[in-house]
PDB file of C-alpha atoms in Angstrom:
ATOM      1  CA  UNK A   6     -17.499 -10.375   2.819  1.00  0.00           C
ATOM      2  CA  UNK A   7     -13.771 -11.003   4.097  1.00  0.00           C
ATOM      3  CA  UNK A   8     -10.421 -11.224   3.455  1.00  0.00           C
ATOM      4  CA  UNK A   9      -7.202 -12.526   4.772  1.00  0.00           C
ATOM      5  CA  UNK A  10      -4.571 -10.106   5.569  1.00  0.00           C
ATOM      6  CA  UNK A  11      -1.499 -11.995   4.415  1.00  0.00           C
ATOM      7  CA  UNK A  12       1.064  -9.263   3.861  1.00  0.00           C
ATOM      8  CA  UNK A  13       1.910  -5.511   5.220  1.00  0.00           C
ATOM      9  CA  UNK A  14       4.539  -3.473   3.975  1.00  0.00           C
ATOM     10  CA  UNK A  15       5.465   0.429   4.065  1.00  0.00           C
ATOM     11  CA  UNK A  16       7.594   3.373   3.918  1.00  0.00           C
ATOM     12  CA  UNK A  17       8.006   6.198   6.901  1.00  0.00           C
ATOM     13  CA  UNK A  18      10.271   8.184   7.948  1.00  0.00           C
ATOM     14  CA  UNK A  19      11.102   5.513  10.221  1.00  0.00           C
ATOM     15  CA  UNK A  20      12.484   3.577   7.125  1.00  0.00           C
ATOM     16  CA  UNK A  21      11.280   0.309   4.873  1.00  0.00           C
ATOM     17  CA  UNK A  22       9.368  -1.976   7.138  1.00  0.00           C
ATOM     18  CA  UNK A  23       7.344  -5.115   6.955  1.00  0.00           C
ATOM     19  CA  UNK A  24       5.109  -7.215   8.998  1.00  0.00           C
ATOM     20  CA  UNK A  25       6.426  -8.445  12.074  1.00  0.00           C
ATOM     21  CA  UNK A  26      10.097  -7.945  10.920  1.00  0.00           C
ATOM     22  CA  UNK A  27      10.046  -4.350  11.966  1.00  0.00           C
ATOM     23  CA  UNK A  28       8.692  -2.254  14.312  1.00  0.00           C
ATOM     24  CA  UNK A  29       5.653  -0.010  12.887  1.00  0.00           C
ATOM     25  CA  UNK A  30       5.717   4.099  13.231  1.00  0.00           C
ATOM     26  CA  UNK A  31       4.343   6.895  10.763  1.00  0.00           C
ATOM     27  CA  UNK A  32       6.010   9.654  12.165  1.00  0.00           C
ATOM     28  CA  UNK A  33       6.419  12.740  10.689  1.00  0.00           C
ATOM     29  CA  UNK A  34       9.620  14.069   8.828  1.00  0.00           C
ATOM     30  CA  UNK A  35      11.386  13.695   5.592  1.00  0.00           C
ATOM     31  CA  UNK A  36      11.789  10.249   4.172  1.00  0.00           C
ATOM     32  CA  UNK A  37      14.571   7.868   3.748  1.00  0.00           C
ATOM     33  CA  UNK A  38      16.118   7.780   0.333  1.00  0.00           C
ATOM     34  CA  UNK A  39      15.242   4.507  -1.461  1.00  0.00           C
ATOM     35  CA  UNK A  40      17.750   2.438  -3.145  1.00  0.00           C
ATOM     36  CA  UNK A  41      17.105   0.099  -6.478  1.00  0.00           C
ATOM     37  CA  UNK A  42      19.099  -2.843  -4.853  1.00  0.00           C
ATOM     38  CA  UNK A  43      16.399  -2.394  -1.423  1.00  0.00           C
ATOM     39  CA  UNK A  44      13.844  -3.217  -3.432  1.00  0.00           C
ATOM     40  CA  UNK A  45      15.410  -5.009  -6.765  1.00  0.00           C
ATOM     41  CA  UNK A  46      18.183  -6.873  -7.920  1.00  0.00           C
ATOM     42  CA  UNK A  47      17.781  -5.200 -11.166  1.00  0.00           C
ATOM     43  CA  UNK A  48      15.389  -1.921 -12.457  1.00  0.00           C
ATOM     44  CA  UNK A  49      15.979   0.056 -15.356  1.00  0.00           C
ATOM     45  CA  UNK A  50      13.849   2.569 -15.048  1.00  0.00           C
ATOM     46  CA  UNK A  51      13.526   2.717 -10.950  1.00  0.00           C
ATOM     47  CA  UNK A  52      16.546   6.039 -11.083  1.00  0.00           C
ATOM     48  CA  UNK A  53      13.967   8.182 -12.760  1.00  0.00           C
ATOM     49  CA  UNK A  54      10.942   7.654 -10.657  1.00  0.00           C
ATOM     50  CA  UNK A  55       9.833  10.718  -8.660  1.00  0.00           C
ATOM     51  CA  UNK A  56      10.046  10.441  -4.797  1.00  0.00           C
ATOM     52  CA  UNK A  57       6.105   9.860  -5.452  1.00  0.00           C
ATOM     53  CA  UNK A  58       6.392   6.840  -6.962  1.00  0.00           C
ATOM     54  CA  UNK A  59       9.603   5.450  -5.476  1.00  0.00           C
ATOM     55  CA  UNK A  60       8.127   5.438  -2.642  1.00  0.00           C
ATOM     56  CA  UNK A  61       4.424   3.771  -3.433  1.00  0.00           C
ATOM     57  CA  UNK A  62       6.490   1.232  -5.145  1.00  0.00           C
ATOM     58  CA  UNK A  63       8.346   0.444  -1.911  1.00  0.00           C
ATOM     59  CA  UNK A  64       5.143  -0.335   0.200  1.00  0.00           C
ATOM     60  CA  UNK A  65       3.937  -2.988  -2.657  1.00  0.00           C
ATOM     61  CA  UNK A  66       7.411  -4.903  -2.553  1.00  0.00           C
ATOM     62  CA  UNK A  67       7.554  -4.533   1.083  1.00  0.00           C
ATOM     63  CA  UNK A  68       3.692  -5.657   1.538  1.00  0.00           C
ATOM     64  CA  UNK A  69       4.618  -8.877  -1.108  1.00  0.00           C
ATOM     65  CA  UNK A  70       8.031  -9.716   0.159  1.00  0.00           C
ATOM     66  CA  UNK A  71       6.263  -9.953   4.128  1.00  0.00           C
ATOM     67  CA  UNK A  72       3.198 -11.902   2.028  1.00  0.00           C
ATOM     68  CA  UNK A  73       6.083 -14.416   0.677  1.00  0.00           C
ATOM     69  CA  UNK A  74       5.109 -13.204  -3.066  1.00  0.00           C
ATOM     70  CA  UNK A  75       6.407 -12.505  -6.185  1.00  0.00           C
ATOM     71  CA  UNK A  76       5.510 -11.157  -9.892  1.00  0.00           C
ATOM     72  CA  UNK A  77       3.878 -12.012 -12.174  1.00  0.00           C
ATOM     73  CA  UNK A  78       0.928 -12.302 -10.005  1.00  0.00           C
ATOM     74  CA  UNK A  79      -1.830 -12.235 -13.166  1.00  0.00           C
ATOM     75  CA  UNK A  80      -4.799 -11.870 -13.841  1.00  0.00           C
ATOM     76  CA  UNK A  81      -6.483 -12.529 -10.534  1.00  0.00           C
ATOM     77  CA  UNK A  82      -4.369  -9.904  -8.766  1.00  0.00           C
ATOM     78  CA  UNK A  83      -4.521  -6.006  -8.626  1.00  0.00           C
ATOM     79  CA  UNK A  84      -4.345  -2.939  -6.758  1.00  0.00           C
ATOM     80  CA  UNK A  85      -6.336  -0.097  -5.003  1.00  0.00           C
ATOM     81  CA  UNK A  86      -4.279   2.677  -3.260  1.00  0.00           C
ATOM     82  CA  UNK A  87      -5.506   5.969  -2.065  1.00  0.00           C
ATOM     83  CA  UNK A  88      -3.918   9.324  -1.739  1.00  0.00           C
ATOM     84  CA  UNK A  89      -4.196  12.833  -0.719  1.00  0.00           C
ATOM     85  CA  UNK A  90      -1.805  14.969  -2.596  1.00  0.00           C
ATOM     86  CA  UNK A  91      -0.407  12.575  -5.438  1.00  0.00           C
ATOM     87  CA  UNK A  92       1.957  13.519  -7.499  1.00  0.00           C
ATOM     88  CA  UNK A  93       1.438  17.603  -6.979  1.00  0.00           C
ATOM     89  CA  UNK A  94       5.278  18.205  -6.328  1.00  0.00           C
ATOM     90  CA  UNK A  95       6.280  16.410  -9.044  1.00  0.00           C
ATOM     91  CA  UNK A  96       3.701  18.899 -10.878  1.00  0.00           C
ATOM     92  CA  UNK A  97       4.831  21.742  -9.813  1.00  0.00           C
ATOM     93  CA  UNK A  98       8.533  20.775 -10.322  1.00  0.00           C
ATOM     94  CA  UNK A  99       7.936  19.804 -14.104  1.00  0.00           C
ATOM     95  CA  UNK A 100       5.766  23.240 -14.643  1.00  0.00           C
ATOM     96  CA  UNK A 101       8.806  24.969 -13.432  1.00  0.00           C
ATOM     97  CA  UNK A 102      10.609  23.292 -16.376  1.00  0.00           C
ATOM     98  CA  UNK A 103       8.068  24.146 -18.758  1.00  0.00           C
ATOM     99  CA  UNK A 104       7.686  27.540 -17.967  1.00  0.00           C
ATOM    100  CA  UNK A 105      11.584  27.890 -19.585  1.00  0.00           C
ATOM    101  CA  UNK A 106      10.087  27.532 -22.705  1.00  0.00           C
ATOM    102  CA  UNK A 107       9.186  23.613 -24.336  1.00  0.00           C
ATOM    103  CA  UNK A 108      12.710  22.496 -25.056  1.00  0.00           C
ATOM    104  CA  UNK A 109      13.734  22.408 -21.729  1.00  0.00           C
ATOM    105  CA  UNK A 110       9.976  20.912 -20.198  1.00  0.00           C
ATOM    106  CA  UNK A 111      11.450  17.977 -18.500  1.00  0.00           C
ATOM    107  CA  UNK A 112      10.127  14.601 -20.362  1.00  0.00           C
ATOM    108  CA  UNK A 113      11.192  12.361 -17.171  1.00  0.00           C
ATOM    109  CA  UNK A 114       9.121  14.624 -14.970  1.00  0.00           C
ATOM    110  CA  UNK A 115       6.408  14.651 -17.435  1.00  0.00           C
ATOM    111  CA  UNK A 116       6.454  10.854 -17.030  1.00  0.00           C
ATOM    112  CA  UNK A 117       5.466  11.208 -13.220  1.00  0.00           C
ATOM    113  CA  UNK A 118       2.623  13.941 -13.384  1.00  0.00           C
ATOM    114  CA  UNK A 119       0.091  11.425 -12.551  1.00  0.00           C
ATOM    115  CA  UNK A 120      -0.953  10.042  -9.306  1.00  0.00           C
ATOM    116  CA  UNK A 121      -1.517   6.787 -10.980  1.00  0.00           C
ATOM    117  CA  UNK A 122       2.573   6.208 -11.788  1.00  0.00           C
ATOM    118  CA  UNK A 123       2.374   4.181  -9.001  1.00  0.00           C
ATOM    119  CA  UNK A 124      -0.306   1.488  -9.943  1.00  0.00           C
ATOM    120  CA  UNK A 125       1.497   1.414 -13.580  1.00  0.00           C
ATOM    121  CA  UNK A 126       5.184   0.484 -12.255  1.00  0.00           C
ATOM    122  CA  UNK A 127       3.366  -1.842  -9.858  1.00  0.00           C
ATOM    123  CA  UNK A 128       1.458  -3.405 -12.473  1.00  0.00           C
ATOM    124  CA  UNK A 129       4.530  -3.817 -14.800  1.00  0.00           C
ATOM    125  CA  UNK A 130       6.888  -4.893 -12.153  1.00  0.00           C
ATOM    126  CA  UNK A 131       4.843  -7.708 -10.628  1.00  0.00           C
ATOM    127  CA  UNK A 132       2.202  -8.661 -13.537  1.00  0.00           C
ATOM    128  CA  UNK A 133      -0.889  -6.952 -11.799  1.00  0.00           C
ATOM    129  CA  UNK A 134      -3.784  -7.936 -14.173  1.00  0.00           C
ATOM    130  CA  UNK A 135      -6.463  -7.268 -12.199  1.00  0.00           C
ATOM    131  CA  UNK A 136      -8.151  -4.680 -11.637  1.00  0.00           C
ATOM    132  CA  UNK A 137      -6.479  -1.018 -10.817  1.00  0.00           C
ATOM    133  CA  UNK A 138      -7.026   2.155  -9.184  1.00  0.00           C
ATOM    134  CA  UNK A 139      -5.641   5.136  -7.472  1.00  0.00           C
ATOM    135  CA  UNK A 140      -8.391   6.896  -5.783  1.00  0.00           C
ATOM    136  CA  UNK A 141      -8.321  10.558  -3.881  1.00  0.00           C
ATOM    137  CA  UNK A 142      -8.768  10.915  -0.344  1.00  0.00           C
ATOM    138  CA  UNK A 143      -9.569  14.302   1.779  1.00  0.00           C
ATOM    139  CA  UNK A 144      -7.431  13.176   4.239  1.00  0.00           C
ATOM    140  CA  UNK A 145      -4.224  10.865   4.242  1.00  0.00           C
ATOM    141  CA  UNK A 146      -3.779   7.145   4.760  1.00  0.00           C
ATOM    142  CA  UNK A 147      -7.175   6.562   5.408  1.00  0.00           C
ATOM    143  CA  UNK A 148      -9.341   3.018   4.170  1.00  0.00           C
ATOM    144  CA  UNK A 149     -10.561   4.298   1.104  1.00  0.00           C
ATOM    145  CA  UNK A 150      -8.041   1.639  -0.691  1.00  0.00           C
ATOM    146  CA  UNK A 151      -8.670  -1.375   2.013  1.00  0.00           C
ATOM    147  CA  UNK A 152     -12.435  -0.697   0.981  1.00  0.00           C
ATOM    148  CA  UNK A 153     -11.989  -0.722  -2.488  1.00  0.00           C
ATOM    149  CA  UNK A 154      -9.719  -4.120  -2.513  1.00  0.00           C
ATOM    150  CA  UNK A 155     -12.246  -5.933  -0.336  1.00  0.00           C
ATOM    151  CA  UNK A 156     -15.560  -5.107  -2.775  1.00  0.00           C
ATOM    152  CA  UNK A 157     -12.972  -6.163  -5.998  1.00  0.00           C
ATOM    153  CA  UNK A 158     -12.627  -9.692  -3.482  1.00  0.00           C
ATOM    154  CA  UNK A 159     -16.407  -9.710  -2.648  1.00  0.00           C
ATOM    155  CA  UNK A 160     -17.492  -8.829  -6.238  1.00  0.00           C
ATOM    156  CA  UNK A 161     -15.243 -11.829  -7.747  1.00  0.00           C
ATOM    157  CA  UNK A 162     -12.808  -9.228  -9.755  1.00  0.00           C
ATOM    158  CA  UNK A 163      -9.474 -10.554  -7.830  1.00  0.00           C
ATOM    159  CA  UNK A 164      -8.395 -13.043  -5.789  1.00  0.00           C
ATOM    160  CA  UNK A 165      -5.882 -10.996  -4.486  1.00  0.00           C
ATOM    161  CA  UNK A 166      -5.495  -7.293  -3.761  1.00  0.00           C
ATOM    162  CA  UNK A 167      -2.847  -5.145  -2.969  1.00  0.00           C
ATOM    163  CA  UNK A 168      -4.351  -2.599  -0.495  1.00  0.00           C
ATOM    164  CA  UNK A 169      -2.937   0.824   1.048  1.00  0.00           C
ATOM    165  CA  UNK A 170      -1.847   4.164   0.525  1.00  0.00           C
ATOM    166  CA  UNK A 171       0.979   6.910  -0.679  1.00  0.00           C
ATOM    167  CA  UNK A 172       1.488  10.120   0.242  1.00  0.00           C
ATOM    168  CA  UNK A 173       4.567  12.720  -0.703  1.00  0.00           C
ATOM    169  CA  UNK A 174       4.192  15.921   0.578  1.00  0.00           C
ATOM    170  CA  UNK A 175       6.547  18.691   0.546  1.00  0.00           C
ATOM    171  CA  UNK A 176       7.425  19.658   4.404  1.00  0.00           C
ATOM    172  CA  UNK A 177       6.932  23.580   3.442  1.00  0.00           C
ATOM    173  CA  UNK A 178       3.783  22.913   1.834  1.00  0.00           C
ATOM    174  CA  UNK A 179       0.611  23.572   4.878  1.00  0.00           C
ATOM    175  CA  UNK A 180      -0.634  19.719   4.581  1.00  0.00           C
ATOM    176  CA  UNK A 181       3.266  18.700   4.729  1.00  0.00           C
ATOM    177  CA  UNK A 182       3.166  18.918   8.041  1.00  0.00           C
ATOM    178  CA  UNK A 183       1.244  15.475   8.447  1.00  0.00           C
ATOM    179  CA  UNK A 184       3.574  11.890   7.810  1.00  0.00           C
ATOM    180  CA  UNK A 185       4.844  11.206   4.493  1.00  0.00           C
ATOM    181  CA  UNK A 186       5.432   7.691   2.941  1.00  0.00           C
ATOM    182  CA  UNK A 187       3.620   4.487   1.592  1.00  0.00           C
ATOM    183  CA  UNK A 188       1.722   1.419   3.901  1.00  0.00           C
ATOM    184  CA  UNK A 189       0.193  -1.565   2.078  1.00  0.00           C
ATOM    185  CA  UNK A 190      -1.515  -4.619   2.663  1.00  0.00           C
ATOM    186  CA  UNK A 191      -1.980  -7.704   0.941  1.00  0.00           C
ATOM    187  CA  UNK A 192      -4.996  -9.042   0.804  1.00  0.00           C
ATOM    188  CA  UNK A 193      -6.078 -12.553  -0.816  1.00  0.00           C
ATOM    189  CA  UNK A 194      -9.188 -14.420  -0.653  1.00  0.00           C
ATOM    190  CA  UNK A 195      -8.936 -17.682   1.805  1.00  0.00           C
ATOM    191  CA  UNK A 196      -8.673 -20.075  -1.118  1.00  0.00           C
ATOM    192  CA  UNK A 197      -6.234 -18.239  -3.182  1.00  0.00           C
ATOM    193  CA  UNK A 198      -4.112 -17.874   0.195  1.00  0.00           C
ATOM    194  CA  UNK A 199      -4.547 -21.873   0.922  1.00  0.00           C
ATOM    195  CA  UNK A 200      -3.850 -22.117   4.614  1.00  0.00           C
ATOM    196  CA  UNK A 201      -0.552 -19.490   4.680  1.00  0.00           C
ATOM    197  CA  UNK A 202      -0.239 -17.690   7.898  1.00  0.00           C
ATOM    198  CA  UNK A 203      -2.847 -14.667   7.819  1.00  0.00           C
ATOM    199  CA  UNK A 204      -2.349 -11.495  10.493  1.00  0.00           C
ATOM    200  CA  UNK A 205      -6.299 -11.493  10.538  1.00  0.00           C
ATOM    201  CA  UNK A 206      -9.497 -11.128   8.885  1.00  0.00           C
ATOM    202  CA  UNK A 207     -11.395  -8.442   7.629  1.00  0.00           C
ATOM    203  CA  UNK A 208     -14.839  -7.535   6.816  1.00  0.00           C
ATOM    204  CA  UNK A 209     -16.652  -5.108   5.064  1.00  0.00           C
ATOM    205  CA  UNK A 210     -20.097  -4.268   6.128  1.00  0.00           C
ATOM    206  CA  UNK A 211     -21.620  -1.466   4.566  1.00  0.00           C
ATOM    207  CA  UNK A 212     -18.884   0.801   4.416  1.00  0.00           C
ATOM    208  CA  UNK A 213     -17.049   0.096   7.222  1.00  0.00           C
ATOM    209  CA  UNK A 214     -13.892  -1.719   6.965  1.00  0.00           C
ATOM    210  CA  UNK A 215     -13.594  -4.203  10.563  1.00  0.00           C
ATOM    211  CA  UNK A 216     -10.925  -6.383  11.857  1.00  0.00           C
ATOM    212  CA  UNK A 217     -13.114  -9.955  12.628  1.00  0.00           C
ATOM    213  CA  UNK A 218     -11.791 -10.461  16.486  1.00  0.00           C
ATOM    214  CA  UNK A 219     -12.862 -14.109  18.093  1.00  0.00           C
ATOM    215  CA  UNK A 220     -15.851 -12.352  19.061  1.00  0.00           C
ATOM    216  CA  UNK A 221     -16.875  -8.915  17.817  1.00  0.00           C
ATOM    217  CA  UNK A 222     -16.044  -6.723  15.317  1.00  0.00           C
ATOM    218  CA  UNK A 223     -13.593  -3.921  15.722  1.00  0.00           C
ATOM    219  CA  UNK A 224     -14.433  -0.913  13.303  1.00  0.00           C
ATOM    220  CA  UNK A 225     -11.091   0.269  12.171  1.00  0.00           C
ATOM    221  CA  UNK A 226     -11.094   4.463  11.676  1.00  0.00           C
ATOM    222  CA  UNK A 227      -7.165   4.695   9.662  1.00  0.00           C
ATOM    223  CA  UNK A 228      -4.798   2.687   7.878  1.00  0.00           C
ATOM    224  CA  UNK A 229      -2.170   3.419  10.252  1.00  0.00           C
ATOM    225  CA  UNK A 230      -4.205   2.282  13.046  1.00  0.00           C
ATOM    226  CA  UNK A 231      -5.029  -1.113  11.075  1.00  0.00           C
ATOM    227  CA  UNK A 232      -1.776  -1.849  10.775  1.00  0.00           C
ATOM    228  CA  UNK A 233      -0.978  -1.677  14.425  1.00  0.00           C
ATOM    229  CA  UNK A 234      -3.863  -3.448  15.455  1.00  0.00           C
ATOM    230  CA  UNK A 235      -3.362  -6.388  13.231  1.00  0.00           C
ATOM    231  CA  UNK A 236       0.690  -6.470  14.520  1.00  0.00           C
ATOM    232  CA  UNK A 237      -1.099  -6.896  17.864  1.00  0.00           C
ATOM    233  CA  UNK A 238      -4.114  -9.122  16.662  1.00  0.00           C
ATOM    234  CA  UNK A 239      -1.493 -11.642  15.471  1.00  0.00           C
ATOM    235  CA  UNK A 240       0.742 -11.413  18.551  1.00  0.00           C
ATOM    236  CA  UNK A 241      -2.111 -12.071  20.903  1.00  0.00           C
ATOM    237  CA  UNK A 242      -4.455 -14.203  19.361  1.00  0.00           C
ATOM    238  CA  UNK A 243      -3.096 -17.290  18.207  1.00  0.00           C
ATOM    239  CA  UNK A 244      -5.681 -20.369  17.831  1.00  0.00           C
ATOM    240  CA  UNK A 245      -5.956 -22.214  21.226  1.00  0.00           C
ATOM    241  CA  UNK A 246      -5.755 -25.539  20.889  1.00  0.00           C
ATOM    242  CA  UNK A 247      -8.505 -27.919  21.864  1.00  0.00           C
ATOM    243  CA  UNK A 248      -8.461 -30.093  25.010  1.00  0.00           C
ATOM    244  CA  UNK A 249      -8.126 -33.868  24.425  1.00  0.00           C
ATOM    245  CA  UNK A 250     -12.159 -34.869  24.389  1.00  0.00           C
ATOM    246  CA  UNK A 251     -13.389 -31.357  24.156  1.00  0.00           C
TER     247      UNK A 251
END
């Protein structure tokens, strides 16, 4: 089974980035604060998100806006993300309300205490009908999501899947030391994407996500790694054109 790769968005510490717009980097650190009119002309509820879901949010616009897409997508569209913490410091923020007694438990951070916020606003925002999921990984922007949009692809569920990851830790907490922020890809099926301009393909055999080179198959071990390879996979490996009689 494969997929085009039409879109890549994220959030890092870096900043907002997309495709080949921006240069790529997860470091490590705090990150950026995200403003409605980045991502929207207009979002009423985007002031109350959690830094959680402000910032999962960001890699799905940035992902669609480098894909050349916009909402409603429908039915043949959804999202699989992945991530290691979640929402757990927006937990622990709103139990710290609640532990003043119920009248003053915070109902906006009781809005945000699950991991899935993110596939909800990106479901309302861009009219994801397909399927959805926010699944837990041991270990930070790894392909747990990439896998799960290509079987949704292979298994006729979508025709398009937004793929990636979120993470939010606090930089005090022991797994805060590790990069913070959101990366997502868009992935379509080659009709729905109809000849648009595609960083590569990828295949999933077994369970191992690989970028299809001219040649081989390159077994990809990390999102983060996926996305750089596929900035370079585009760069370098445009089609050659055929000889005159060849």
């Amino acid at each position: 089974m494969s997929a085009l790769v039409t879109g890549m968005g994220w959030l890092t510490a870096a900043g907002l980035g997309q495709g080949r717009r921006d240069a790529f980097s997860l470091a490590c650190g705090a990150l950026p604060e995200v403003r409605r009119q980045d991502l929207f002309a207009e979002h009423p509820r985007f002031g109350r998100m959690d830094a959680y879901c402000k910032a999962g949010l960001a890699g799905v616009v940035m992902a669609l806006r480098d894909a050349g897409l916009e909402g409603p997508l429908g039915e043949s569209a959804g999202l699989a993300a992945t991530t290691c913490v979640g929402c757990l410091r927006t937990d622990l923020d709103y139990f710290a309300t609640a532990m003043q007694g119920p009248i003053l438990a915070s109902p906006n951070l009781f809005a945000f205490t699950l991991p899935t916020s993110i596939v909800a606003e990106a479901a309302i925002c861009f009219g994801l009908r397909g399927p959805t999921c926010m699944l837990h990984e041991p270990q930070a922007f790894g392909l747990t999501g990439v896998r799960a949009g290509l079987e949704a692809l292979e298994f006729g569920e979508a025709e398009l899947m937004l793929a990636g990851a979120c993470d939010v830790p606090a930089l005090d907490w022991p797994c805060g030391q590790g990069p913070a922020g959101s990366i997502f890809l868009v992935l379509e099926s080659e009709r729905r994407a109809q000849g648009r301009q595609a960083y590569g393909r990828l295949l999933l055999d077994s369970d191992t996500v690989a970028l299809d080179a001219e040649s081989s198959r390159e077994p990809q071990d990390s999102l983060p790694d996926l996305v750089r390879r596929l900035l370079n996979f585009s760069i370098s490996s445009a089609p050659r054109r055929k000889p005159v009689g060849e």
